[in-house]
Tab-separated table of C-alpha atoms in Angstrom:
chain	number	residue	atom	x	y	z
N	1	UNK	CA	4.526	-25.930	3.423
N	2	UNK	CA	5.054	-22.131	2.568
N	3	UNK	CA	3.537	-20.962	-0.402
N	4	UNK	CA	4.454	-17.039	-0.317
N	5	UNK	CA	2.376	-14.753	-2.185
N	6	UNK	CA	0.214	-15.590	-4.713
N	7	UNK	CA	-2.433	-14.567	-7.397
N	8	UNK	CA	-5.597	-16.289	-8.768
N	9	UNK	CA	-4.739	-17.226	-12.292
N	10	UNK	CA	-7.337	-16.444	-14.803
N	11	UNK	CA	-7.272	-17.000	-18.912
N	12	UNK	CA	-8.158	-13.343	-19.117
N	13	UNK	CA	-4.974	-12.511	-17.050
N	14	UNK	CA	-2.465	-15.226	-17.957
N	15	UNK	CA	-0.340	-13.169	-19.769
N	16	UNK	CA	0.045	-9.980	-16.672
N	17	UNK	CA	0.268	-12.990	-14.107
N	18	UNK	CA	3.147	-14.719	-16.190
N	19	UNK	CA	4.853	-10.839	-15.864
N	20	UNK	CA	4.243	-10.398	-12.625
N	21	UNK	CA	7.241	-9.533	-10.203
N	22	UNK	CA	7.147	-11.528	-6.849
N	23	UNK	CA	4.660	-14.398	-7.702
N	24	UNK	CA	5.457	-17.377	-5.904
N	25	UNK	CA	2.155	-19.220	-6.819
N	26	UNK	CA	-0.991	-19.100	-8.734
N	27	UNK	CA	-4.424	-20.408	-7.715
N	28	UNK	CA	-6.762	-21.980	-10.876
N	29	UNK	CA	-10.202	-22.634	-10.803
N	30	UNK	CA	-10.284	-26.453	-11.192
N	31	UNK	CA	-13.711	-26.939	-13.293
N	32	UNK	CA	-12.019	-24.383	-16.277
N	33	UNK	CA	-9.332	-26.828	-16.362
N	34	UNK	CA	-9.174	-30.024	-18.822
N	35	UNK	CA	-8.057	-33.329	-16.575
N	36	UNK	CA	-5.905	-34.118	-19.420
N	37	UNK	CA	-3.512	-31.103	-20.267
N	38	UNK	CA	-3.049	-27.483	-19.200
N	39	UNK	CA	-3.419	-24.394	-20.609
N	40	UNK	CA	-0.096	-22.783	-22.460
N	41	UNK	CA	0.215	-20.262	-19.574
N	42	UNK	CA	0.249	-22.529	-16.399
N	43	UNK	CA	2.658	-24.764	-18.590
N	44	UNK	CA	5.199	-22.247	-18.147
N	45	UNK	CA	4.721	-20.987	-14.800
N	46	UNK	CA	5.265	-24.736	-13.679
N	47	UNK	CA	8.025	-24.972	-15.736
N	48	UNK	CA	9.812	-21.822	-13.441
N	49	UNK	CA	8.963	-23.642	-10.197
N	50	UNK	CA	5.413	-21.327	-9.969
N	51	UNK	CA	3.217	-23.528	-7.708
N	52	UNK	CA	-0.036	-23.866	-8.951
N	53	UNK	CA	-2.882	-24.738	-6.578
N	54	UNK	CA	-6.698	-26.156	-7.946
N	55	UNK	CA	-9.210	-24.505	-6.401
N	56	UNK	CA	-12.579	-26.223	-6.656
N	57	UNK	CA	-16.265	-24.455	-6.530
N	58	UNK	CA	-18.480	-27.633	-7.389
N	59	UNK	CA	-18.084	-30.056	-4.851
N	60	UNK	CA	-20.891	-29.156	-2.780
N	61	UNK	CA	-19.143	-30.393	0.287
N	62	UNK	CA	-21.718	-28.700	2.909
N	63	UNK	CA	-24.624	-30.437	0.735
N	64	UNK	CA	-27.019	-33.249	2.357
N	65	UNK	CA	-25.662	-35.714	-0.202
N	66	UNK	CA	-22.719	-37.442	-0.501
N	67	UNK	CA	-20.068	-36.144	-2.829
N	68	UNK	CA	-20.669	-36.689	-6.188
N	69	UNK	CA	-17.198	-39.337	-7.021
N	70	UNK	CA	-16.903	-38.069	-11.018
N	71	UNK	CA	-16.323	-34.582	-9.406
N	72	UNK	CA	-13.757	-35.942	-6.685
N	73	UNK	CA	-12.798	-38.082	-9.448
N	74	UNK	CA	-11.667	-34.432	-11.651
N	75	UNK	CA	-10.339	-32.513	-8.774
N	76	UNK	CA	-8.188	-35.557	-7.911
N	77	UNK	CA	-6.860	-35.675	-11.744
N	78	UNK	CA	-6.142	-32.181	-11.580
N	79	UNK	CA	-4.311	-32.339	-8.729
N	80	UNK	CA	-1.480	-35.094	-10.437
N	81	UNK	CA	-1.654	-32.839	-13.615
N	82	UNK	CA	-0.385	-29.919	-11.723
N	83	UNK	CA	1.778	-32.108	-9.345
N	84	UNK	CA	0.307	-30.052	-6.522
N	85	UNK	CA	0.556	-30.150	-2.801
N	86	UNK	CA	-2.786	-29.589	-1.972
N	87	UNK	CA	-5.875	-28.617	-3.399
N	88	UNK	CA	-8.903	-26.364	-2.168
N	89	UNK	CA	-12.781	-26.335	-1.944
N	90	UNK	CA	-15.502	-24.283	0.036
N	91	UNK	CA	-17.566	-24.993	3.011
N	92	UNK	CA	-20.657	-24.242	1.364
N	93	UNK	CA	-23.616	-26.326	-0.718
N	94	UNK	CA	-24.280	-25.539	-4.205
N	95	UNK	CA	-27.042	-27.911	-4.862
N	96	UNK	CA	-30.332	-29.251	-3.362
N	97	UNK	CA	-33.163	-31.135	-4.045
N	98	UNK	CA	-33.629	-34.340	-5.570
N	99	UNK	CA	-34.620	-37.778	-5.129
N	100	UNK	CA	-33.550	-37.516	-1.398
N	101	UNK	CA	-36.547	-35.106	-0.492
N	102	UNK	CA	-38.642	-35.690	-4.137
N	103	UNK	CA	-37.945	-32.554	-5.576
N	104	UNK	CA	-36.665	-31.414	-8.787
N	105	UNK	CA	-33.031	-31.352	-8.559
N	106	UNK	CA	-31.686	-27.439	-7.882
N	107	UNK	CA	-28.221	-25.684	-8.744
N	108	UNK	CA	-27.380	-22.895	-7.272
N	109	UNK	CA	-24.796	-21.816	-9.800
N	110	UNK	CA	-23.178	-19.789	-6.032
N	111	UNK	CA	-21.779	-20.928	-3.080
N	112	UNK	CA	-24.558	-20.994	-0.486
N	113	UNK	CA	-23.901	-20.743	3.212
N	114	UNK	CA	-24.381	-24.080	5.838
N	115	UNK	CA	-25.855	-23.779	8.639
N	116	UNK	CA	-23.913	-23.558	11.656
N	117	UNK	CA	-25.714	-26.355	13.398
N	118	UNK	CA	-24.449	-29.818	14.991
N	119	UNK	CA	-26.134	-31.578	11.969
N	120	UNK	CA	-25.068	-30.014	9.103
N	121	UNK	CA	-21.633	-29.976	10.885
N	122	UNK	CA	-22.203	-33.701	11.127
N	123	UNK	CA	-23.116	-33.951	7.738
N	124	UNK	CA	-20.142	-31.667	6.265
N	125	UNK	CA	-17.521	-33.603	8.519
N	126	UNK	CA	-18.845	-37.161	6.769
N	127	UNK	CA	-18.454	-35.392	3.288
N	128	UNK	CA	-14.715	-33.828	4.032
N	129	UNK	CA	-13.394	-37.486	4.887
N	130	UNK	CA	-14.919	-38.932	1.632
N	131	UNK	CA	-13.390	-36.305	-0.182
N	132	UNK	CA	-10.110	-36.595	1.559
N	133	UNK	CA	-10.068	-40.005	1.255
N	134	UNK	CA	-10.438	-39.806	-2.946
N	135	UNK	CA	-7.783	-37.039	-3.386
N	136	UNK	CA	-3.727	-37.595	-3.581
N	137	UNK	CA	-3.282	-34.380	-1.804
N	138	UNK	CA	-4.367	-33.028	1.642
N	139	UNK	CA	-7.376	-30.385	1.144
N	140	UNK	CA	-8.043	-26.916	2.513
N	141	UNK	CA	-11.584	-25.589	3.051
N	142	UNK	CA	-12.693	-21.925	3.089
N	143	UNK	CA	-15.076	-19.640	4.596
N	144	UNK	CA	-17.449	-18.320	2.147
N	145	UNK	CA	-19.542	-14.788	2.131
N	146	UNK	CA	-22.943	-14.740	2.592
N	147	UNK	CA	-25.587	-12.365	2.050
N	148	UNK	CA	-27.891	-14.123	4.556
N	149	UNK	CA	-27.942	-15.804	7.943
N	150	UNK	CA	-29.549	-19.385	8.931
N	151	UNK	CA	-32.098	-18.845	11.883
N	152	UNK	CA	-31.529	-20.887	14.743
N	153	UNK	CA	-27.912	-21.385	14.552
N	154	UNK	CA	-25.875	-23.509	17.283
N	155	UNK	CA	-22.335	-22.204	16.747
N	156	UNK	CA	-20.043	-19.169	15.638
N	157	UNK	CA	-18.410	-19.299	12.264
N	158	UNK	CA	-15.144	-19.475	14.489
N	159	UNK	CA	-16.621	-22.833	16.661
N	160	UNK	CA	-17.809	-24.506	13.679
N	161	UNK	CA	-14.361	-24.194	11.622
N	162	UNK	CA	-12.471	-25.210	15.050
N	163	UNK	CA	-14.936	-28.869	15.410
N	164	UNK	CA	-14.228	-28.900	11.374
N	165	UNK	CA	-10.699	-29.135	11.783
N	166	UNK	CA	-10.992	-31.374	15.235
N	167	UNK	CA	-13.258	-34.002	13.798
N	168	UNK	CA	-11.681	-34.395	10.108
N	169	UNK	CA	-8.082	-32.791	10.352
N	170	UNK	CA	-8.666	-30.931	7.337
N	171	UNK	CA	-6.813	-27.560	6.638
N	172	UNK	CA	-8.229	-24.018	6.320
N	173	UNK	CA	-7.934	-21.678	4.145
N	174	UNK	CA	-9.226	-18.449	5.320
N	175	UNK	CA	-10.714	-15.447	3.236
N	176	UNK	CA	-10.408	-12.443	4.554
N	177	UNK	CA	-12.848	-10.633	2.812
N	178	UNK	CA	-15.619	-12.938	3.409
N	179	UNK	CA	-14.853	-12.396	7.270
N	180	UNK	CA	-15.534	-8.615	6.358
N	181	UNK	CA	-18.044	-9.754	4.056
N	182	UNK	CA	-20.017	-11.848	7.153
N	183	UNK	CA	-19.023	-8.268	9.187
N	184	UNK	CA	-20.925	-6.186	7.231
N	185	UNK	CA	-23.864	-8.253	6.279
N	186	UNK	CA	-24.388	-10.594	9.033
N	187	UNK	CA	-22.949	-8.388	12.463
N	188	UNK	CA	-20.226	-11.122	12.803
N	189	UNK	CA	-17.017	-9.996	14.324
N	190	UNK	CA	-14.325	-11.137	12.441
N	191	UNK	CA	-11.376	-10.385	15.160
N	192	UNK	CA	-13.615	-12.804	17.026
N	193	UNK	CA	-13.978	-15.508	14.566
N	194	UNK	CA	-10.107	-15.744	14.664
N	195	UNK	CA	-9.921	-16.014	17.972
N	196	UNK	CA	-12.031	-18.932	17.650
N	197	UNK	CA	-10.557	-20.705	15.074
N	198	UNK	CA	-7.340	-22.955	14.936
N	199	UNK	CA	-4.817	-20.516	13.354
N	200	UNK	CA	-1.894	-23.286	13.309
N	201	UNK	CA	-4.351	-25.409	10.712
N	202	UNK	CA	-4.310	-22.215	7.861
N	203	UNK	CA	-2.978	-23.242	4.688
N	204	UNK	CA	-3.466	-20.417	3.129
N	205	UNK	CA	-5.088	-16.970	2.870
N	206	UNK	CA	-7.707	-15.383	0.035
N	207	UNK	CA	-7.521	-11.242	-0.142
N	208	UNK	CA	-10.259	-10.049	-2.501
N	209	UNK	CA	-12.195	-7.169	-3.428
N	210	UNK	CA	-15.679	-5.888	-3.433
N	211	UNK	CA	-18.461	-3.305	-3.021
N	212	UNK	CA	-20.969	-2.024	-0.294
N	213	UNK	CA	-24.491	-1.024	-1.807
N	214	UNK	CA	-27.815	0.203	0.441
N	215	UNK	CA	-25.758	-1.606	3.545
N	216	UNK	CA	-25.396	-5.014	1.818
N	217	UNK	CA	-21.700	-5.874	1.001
N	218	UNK	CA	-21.333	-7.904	-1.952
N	219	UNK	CA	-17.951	-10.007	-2.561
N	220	UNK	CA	-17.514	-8.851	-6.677
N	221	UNK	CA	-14.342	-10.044	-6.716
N	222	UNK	CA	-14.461	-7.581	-9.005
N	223	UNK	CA	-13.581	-4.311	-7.269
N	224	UNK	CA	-9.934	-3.616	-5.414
N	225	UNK	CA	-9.490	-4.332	-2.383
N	226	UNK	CA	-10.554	-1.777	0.521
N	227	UNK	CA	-8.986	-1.130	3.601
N	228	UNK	CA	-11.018	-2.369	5.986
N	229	UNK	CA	-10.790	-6.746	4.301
N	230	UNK	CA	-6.684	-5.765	4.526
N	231	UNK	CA	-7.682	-4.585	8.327
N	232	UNK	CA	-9.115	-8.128	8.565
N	233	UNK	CA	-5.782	-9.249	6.994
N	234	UNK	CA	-3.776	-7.625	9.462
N	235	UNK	CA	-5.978	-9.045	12.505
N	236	UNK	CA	-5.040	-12.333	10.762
N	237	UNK	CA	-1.184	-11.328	10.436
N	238	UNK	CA	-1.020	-10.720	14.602
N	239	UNK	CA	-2.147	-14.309	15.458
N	240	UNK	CA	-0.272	-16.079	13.169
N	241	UNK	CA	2.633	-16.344	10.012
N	242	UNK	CA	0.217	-17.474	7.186
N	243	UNK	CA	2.070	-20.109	4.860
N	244	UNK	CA	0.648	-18.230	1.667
N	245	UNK	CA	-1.521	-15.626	0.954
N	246	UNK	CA	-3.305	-15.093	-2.580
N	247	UNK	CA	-5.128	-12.033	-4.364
N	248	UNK	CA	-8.152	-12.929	-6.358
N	249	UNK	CA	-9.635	-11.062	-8.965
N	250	UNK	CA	-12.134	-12.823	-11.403
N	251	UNK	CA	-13.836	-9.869	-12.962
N	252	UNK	CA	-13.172	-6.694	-14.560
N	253	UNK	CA	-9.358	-6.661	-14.609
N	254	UNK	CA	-7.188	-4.076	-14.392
N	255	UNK	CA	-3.934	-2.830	-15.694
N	256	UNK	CA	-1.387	-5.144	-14.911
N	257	UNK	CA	0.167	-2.122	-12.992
N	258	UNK	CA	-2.923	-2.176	-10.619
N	259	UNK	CA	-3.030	-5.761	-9.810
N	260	UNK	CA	0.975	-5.224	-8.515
N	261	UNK	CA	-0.219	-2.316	-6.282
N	262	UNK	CA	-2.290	-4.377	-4.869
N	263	UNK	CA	0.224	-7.420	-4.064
N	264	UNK	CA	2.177	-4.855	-2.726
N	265	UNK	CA	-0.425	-3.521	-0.411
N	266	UNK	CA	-0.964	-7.099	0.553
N	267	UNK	CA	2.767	-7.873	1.065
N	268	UNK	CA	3.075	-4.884	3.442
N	269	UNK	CA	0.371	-5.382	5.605
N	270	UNK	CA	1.757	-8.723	6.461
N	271	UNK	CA	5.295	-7.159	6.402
N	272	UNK	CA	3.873	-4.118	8.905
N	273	UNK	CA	2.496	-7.557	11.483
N	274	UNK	CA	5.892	-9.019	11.537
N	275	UNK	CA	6.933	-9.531	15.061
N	276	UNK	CA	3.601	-8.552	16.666
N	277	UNK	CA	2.363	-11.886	16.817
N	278	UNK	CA	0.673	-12.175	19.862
N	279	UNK	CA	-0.451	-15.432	21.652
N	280	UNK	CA	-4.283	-15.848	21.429
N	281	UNK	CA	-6.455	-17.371	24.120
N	282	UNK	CA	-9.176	-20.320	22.288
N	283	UNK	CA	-12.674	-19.769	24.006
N	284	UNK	CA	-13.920	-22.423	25.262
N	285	UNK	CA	-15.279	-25.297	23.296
N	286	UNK	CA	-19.244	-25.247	22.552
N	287	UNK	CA	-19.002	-29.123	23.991
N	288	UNK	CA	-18.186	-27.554	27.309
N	289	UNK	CA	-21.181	-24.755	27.243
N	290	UNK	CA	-20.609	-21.372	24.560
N	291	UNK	CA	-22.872	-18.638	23.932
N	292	UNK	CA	-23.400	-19.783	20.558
N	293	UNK	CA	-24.846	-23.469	21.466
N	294	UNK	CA	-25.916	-25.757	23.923
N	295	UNK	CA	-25.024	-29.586	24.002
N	296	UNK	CA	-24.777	-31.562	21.415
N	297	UNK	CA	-27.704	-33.707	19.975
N	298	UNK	CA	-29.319	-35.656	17.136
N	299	UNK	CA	-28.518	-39.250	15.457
N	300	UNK	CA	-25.315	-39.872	14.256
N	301	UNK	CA	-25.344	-39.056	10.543
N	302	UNK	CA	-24.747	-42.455	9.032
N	303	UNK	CA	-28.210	-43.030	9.893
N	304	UNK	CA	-29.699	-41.347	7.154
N	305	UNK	CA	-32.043	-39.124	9.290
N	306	UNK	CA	-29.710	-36.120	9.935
N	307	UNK	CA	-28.927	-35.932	6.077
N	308	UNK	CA	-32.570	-35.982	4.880
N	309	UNK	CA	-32.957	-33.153	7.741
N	310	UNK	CA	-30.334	-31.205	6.455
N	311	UNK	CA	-31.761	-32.155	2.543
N	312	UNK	CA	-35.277	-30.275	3.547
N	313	UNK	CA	-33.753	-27.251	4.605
N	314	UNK	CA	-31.628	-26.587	1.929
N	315	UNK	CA	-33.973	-27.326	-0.524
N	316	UNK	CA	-36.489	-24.733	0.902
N	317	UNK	CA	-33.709	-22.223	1.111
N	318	UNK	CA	-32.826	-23.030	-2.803
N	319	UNK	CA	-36.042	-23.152	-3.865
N	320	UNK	CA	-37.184	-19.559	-2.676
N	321	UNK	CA	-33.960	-18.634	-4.462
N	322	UNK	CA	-34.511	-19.999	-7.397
N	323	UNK	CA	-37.967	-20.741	-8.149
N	324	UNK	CA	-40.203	-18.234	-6.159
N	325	UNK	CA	-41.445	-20.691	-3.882
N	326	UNK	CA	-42.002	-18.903	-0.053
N	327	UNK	CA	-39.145	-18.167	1.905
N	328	UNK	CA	-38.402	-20.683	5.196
N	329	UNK	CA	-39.960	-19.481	8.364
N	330	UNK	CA	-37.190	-17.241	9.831
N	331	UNK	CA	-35.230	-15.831	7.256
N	332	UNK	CA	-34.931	-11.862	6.228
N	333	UNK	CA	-37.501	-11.801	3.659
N	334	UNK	CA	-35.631	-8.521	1.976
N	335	UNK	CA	-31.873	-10.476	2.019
N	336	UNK	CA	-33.674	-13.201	0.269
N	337	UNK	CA	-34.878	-11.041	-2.351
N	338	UNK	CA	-31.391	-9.492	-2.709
N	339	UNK	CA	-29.566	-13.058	-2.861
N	340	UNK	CA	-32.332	-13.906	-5.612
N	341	UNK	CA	-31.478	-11.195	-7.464
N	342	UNK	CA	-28.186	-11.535	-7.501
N	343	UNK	CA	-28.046	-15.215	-8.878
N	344	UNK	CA	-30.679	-14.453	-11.662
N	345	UNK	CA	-27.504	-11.484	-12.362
N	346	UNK	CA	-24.920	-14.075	-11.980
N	347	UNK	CA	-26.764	-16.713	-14.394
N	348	UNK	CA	-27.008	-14.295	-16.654
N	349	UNK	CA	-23.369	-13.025	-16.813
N	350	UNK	CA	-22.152	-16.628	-16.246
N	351	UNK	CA	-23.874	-17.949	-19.209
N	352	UNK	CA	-22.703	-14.644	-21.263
N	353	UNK	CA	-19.126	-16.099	-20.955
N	354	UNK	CA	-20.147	-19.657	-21.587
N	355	UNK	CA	-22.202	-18.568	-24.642
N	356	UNK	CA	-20.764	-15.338	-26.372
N	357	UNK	CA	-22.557	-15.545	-29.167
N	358	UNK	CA	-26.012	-15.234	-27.143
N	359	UNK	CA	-25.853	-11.839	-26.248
N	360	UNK	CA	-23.763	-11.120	-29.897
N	361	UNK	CA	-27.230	-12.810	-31.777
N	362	UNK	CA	-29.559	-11.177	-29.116
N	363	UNK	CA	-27.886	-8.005	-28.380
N	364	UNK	CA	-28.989	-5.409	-26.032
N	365	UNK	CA	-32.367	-7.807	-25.695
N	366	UNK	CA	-30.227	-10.505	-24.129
N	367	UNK	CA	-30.241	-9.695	-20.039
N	368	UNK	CA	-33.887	-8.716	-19.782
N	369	UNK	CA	-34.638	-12.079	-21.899
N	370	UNK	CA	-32.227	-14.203	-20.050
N	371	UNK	CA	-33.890	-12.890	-16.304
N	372	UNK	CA	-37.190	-13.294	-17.205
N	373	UNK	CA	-36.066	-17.218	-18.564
N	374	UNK	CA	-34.461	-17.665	-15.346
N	375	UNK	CA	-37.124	-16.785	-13.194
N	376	UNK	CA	-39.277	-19.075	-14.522
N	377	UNK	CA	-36.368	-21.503	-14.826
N	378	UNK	CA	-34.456	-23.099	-11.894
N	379	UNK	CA	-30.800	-24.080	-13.449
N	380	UNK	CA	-30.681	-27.802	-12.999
N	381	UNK	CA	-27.791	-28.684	-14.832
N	382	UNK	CA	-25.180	-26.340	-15.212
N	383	UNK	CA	-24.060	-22.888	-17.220
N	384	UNK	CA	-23.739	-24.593	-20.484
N	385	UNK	CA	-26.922	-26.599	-19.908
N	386	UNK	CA	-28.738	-23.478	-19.107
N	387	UNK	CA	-27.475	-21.908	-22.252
N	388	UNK	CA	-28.871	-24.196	-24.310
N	389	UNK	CA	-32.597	-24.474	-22.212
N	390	UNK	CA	-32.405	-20.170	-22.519
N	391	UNK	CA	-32.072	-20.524	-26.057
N	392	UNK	CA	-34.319	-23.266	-26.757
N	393	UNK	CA	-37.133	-21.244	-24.792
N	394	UNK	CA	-36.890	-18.425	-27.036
N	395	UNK	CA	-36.869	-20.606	-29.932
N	396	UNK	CA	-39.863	-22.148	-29.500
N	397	UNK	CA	-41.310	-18.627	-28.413
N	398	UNK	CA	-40.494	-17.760	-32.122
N	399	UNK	CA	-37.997	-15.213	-30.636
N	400	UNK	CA	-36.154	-13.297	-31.392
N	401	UNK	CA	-38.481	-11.437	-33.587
N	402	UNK	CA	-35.803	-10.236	-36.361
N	403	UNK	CA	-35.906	-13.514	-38.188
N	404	UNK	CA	-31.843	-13.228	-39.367
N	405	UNK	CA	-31.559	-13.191	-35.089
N	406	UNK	CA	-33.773	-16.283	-35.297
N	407	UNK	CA	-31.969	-18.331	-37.896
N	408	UNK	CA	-28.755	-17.168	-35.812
N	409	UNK	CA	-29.840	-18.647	-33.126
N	410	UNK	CA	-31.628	-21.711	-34.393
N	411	UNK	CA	-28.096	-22.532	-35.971
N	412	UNK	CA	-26.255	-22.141	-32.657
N	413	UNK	CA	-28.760	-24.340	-30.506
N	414	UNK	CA	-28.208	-26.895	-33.328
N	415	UNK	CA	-24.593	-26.853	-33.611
N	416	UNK	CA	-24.720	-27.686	-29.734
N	417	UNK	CA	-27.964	-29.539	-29.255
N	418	UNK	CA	-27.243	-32.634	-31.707
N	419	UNK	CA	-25.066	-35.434	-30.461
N	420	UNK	CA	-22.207	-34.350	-32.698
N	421	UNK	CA	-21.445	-31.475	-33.800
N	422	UNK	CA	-21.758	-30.585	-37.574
N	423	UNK	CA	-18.377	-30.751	-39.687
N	424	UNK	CA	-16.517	-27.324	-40.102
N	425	UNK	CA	-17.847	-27.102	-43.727
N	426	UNK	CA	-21.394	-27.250	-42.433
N	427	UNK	CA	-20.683	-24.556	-40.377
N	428	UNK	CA	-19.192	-22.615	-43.420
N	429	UNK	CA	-22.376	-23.059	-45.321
N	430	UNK	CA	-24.620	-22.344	-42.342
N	431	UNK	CA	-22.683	-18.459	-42.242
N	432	UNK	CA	-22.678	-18.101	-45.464
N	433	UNK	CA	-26.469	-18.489	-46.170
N	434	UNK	CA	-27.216	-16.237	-43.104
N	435	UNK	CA	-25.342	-13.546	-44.556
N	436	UNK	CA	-27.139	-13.780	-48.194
N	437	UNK	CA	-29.946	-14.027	-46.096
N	438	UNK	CA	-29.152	-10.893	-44.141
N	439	UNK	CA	-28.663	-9.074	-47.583
């Protein structure tokens, strides 16, 4: 299946992607789709033979439960929608807690990293062939950045994708910048980690930008893209032919003109690896003795045991994340506080775009009120959820102090909070008084 090269498709972008020259496919994040009908844009890139891939965030796949079936249930209706032929996800948990280890349910609102260990390998392998098994389409996994490492770890990223792929015969899809990302932050070689890994199983490749700050790279997808992640690209390009490769940009977009340069950048690195392909020796499998990890052991993971393992550690990990509690015996206390922060800053900006009118009502107040909320506050249920908690907690905090704010903001949770929302002319009236109010 070649795909070519591709963009991530994003609503703030439709109309420069749509101009584009040279784009044989767009990527769409599957949750900011309806299962029922597509945006105008995708429409007609479909409609010129533009292959459009759905690319999942929420599945949870390297969680300790099971996959939720509504979500596999929307990914797979997505997938007919678009007629696609394949979709994508990350290996990576999302969500913790619960009634499996008695805790208050956690979201992450970020991909969080597994651990590279025989049971949450175990574990991720069991929830890959539900999810195969409820989607039309074959799926392709990816390698996520992290800003911190799992102590005690049995395997290299590289060994852990290549049991993935032997135990479940899923695809890959391979970011490059999150092998730079792991490079920088976690001292993982990336030229390495392909040497590990089963090239012939890529179904595509993610180029994406980002930023380095006090030694800690973070994966903006925000920023162009630097040298060094197209070095990564080009280590990719000598091992094998990649059947598509895709630039992603979800935040502060530039010029049309600037997104091209960049396809073109991308387009001639794998142009400049054509013909060098070089044959590339596997290392030995960690069954038969690695550096990384001994033997196998532990139950197999249908008994229940291995999960609920699995379901304690991530739930510590989330929780000194999200709600303060101590951080796990063996992590980098300081990379802990620097993943912390950057979720609170994530929330905050994710619930921004959900909920434009918060920071409108609340203005320059809104992102020191919304990180001191979610400090206190663990999301549980979601961006839009959380907007409405954020809101209701100032409410009933009699905030904001300007009382037009307040009546703002009363009217918003309202129009959101009640089982139905009120009729347009309610609405109407609602403005009108809070602008003879205002006078």
């Amino acid at each position: 299946m070649k795909l070519g090269t591709g963009i991530g498709w994003r609503p703030e972008i439709a109309d420069a992607v749509e101009e584009l020259p040279g784009v044989d496919w767009v990527e769409a994040v599957a949750e900011n789709l309806c299962a029922d009908h597509l945006p105008a844009s995708l429409t007609r890139l479909r409609e010129r033979g533009v292959t459009v891939v759905p690319h999942g965030v929420s599945l949870g796949l390297g969680g300790a439960d099971r996959p939720d079936p509504g979500r596999l249930a929307g990914l797979a209706a997505r997938a007919a929608l678009l007629g696609t032929p394949l979709v994508s996800e990350h290996i990576a948990f999302v969500r913790a807690g619960g009634p499996r280890t008695a805790s208050p349910a956690l979201e992450a609102g970020h991909l969080l990293p597994v651990p590279r260990t025989w049971a949450a390998l175990d574990v991720l392998c069991e929830n890959v062939r539900i999810a195969q098994d409820s989607l039309p389409v074959p799926l392709a996994l990816e390698n996520i950045a992290a800003l911190i490492s799992w102590p005690d770890e049995e395997l290299t990223e590289g060994q852990f994708l290549a049991e993935l792929v032997e135990r479940t015969g899923v695809r890959l899809l391979i970011d490059v910048a999150n092998l730079h990302t792991n490079h920088v932050n976690r001292g993982e070689d990336p030229a390495r980690a392909l040497d590990e890994l089963p090239v012939e199983a890529i179904a595509y490749v993610h180029v994406a930008g980002g930023v380095e700050k006090d030694g800690v790279w973070h994966d903006t997808h925000a920023h162009p893209v630097t040298e060094p992640v197209l070095a990564v690209l080009a280590e990719l390009r000598s091992r094998v032919s990649p059947p598509g490769v895709l630039l992603e940009r979800d935040d502060d977009f530039p010029p049309a003109a600037e997104l091209a340069g960049e396809l073109d950048a991308i387009r001639a690195t794998l142009d400049a690896g054509r013909g060098r392909a070089r044959p590339v020796p596997r290392e030995a499998s960690p069954r038969t003795g690695s550096p990384a990890g001994g033997e196998r052991t532990g139950e197999p993971v249908d008994s229940g045991t291995v999960r609920d393992r699995v379901a304690v550690a991530q739930t510590s990990l989330l929780s000194a994340l999200v709600a303060g509690t101590p951080v796990p015996e063996g992590f980098d206390h300081r990379r802990l506080g620097v993943q912390s922060r950057a979720l609170a800053a994530k929330r905050a900006d994710v619930v921004a775009k959900v909920a434009p009118e918060l920071p409108e009502i609340l203005g320059q107040a809104y992102r020191g009120a919304f990180l001191a909320y979610a400090k206190a506050r663990p999301m549980s249920d979601g961006y839009r959820r959380d907007a409405l908690d954020f809101a209701e907690q100032l409410l009933v905090a009699g905030r904001p102090e300007d009382s037009a704010a307040r009546r703002r903001l009363t009217h918003w949770w309202q129009d959101r909070a009640a089982p139905r929302p009120p009729r347009r002319t309610t609405r109407l009236a609602r403005a009108a008084r809070s602008v003879l109010a205002g006078r």
